[in-house]
mmCIF file with all atom_site columns, C-alpha atoms in Angstrom:
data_model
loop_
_atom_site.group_PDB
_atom_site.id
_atom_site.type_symbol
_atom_site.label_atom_id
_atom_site.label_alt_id
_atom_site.label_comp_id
_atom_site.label_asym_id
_atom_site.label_entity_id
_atom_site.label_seq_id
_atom_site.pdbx_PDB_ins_code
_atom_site.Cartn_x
_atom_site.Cartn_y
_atom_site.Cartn_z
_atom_site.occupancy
_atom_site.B_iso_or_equiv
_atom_site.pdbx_formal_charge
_atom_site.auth_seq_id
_atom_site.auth_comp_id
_atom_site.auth_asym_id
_atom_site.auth_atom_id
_atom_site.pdbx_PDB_model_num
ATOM 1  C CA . UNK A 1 1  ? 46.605 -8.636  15.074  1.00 64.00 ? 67  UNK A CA 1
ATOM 2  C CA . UNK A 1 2  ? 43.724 -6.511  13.647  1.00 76.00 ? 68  UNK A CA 1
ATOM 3  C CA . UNK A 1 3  ? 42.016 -8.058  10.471  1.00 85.00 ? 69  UNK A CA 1
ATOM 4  C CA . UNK A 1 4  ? 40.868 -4.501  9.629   1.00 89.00 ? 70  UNK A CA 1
ATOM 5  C CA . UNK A 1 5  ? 44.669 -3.443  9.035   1.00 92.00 ? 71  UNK A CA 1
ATOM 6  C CA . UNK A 1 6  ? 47.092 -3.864  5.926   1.00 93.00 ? 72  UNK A CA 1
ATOM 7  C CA . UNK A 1 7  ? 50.541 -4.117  5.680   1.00 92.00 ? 73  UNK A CA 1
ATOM 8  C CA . UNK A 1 8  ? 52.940 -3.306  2.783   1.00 94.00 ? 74  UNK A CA 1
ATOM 9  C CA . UNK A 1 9  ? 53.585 -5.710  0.310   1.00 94.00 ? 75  UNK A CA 1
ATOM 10 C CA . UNK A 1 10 ? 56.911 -7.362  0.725   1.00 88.00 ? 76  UNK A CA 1
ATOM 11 C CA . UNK A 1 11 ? 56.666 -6.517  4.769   1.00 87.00 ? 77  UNK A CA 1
ATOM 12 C CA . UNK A 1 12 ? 55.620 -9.781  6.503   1.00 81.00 ? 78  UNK A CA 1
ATOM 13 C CA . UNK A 1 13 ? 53.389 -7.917  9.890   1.00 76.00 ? 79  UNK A CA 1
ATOM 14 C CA . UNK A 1 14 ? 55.344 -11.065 12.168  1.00 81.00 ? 80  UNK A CA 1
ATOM 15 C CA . UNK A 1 15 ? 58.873 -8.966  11.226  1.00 77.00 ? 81  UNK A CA 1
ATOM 16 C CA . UNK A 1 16 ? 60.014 -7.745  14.552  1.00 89.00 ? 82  UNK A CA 1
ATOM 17 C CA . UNK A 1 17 ? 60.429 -4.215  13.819  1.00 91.00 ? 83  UNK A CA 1
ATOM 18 C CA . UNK A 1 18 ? 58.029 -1.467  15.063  1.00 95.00 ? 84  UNK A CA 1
ATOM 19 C CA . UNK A 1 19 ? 55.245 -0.489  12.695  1.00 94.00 ? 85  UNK A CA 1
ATOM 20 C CA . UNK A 1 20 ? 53.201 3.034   12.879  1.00 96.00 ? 86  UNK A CA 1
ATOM 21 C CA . UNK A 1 21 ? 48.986 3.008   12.153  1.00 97.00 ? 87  UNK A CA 1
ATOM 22 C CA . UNK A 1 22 ? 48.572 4.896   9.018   1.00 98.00 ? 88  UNK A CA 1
ATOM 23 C CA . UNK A 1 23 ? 45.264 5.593   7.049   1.00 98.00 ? 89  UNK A CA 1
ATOM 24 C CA . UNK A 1 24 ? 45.162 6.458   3.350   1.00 97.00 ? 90  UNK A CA 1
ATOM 25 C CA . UNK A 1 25 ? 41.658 7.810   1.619   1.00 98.00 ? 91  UNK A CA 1
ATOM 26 C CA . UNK A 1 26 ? 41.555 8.154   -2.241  1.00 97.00 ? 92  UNK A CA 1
ATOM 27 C CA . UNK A 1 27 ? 38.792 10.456  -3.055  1.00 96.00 ? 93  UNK A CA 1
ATOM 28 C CA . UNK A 1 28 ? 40.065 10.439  -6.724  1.00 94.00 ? 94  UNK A CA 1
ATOM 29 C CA . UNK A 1 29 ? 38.681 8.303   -9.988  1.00 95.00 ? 95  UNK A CA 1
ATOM 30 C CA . UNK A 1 30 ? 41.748 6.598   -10.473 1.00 94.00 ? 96  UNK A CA 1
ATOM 31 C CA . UNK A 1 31 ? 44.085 3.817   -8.829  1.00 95.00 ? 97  UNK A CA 1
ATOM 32 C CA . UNK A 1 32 ? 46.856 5.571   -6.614  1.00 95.00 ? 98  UNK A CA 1
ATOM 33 C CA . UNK A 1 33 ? 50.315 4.030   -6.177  1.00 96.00 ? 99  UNK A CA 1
ATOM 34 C CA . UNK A 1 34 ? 52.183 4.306   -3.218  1.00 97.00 ? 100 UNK A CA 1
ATOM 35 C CA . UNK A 1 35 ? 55.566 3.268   -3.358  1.00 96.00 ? 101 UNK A CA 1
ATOM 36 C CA . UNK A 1 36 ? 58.674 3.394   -0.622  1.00 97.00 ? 102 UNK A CA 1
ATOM 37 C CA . UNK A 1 37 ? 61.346 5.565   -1.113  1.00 95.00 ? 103 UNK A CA 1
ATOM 38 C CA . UNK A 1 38 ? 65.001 4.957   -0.190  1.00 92.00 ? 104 UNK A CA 1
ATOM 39 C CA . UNK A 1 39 ? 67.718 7.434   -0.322  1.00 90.00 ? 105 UNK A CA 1
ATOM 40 C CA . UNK A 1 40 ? 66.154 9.777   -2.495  1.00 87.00 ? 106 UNK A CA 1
ATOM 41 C CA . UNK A 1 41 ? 65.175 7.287   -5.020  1.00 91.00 ? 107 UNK A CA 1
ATOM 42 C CA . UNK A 1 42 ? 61.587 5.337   -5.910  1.00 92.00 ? 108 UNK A CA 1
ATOM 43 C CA . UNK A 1 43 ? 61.781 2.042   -4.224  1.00 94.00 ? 109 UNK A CA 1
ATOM 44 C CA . UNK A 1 44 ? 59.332 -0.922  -4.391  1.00 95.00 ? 110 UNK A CA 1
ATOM 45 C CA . UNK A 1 45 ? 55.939 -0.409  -4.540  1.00 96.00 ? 111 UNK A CA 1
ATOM 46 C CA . UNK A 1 46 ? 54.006 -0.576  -0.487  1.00 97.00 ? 112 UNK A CA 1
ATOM 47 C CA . UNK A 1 47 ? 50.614 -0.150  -1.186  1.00 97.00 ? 113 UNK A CA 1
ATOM 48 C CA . UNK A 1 48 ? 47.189 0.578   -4.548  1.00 96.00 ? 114 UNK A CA 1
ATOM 49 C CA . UNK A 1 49 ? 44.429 2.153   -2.933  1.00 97.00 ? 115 UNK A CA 1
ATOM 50 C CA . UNK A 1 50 ? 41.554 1.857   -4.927  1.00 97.00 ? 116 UNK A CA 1
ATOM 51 C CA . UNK A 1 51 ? 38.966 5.168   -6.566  1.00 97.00 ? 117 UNK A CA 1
ATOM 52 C CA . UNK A 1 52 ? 37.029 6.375   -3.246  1.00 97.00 ? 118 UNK A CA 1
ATOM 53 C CA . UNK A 1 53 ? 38.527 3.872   -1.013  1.00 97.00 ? 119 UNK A CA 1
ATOM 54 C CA . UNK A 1 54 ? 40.201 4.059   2.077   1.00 96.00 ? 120 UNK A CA 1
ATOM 55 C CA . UNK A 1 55 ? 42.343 1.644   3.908   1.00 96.00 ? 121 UNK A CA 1
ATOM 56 C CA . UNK A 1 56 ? 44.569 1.317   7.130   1.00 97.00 ? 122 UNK A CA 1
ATOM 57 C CA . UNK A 1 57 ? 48.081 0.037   7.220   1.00 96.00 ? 123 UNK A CA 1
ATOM 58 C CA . UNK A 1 58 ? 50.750 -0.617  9.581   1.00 95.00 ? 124 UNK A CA 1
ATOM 59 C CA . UNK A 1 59 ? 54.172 0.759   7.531   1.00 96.00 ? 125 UNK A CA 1
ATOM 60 C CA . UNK A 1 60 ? 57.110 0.084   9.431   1.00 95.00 ? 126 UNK A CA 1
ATOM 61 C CA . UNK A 1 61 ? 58.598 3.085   11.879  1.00 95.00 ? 127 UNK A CA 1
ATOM 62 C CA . UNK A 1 62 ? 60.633 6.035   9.747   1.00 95.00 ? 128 UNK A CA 1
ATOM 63 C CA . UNK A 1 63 ? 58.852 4.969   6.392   1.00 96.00 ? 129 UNK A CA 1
ATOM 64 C CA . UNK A 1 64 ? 59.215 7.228   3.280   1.00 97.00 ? 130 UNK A CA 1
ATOM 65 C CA . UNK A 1 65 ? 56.993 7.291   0.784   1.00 97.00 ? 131 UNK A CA 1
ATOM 66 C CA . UNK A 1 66 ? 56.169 8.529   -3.058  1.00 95.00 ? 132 UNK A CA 1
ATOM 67 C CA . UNK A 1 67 ? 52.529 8.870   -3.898  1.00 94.00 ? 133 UNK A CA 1
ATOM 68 C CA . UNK A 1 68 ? 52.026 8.698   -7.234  1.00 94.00 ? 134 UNK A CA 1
ATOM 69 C CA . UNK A 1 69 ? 49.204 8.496   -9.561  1.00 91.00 ? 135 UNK A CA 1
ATOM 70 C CA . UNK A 1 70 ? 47.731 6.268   -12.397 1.00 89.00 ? 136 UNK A CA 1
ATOM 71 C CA . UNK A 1 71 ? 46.834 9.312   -14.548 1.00 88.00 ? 137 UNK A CA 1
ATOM 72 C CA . UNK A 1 72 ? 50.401 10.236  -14.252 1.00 87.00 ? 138 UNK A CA 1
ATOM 73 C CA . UNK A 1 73 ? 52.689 7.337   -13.709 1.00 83.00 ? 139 UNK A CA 1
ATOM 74 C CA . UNK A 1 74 ? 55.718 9.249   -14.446 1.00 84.00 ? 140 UNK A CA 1
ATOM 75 C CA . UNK A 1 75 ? 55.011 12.572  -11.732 1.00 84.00 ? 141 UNK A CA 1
ATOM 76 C CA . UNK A 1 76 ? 55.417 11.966  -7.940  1.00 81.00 ? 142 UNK A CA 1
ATOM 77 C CA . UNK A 1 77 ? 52.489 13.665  -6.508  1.00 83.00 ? 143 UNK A CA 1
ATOM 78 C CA . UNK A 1 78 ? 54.701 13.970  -3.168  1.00 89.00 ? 144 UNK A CA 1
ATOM 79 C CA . UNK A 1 79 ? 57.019 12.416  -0.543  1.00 93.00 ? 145 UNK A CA 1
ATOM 80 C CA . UNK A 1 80 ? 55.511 11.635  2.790   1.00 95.00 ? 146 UNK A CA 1
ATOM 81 C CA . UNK A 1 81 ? 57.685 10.590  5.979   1.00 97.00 ? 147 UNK A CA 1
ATOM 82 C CA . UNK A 1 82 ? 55.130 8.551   7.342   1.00 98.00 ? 148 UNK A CA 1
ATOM 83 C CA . UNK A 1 83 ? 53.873 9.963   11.333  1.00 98.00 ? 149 UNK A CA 1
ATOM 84 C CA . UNK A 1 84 ? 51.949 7.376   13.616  1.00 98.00 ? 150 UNK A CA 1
ATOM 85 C CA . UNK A 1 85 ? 47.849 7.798   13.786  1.00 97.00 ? 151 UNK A CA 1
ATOM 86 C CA . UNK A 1 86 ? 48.166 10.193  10.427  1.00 98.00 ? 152 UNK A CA 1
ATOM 87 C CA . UNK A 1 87 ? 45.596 10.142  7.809   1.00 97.00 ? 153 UNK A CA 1
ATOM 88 C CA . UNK A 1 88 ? 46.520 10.942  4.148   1.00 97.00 ? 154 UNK A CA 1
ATOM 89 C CA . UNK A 1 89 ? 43.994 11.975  1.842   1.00 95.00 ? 155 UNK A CA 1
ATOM 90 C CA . UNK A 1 90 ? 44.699 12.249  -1.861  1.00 92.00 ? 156 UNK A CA 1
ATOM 91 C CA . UNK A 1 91 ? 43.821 14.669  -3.823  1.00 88.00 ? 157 UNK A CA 1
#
């Protein structure tokens, strides 16, 4: 296991299912949320990645998710279907 890696809340990293190495960089002022998405609807929340952070995180394989920020808690910003070895940047 690799200290240097997070995993989602609510996704223990001993399940056995197969998880894909994502990175996420927030070049914005605020907090942004990222939360899973199931079926076309917001699901629980995976992941805050902090103003000018960045983090990386093993998501589970085939892993949907809303980005959405603090400044606007009630707009997606998009959808991502999560690809192995990606890195998101926001904005």
């Amino acid at each position: 296991m690799d200290s240097s890696k997070y995993y989602p809340y609510n996704i223990p990293f001993f399940k056995d299912i197969k998880f894909i190495d994502v990175k996420f960089v927030n070049k914005a002022d605020h907090i942004i949320n990222i939360f899973f998405v199931d079926k076309g609807v917001l699901g629980d929340l995976a992941a805050l990645i902090f103003p000018y952070s960045e983090r990386k995180y093993q998501f589970p394989e085939k892993s949907i998710v809303a980005i959405v920020s603090d400044k606007k808690p009630n707009k997606y910003h998009c959808f991502i279907r999560l690809i192995n070895g990606m890195t998101y940047i926001y904005p």
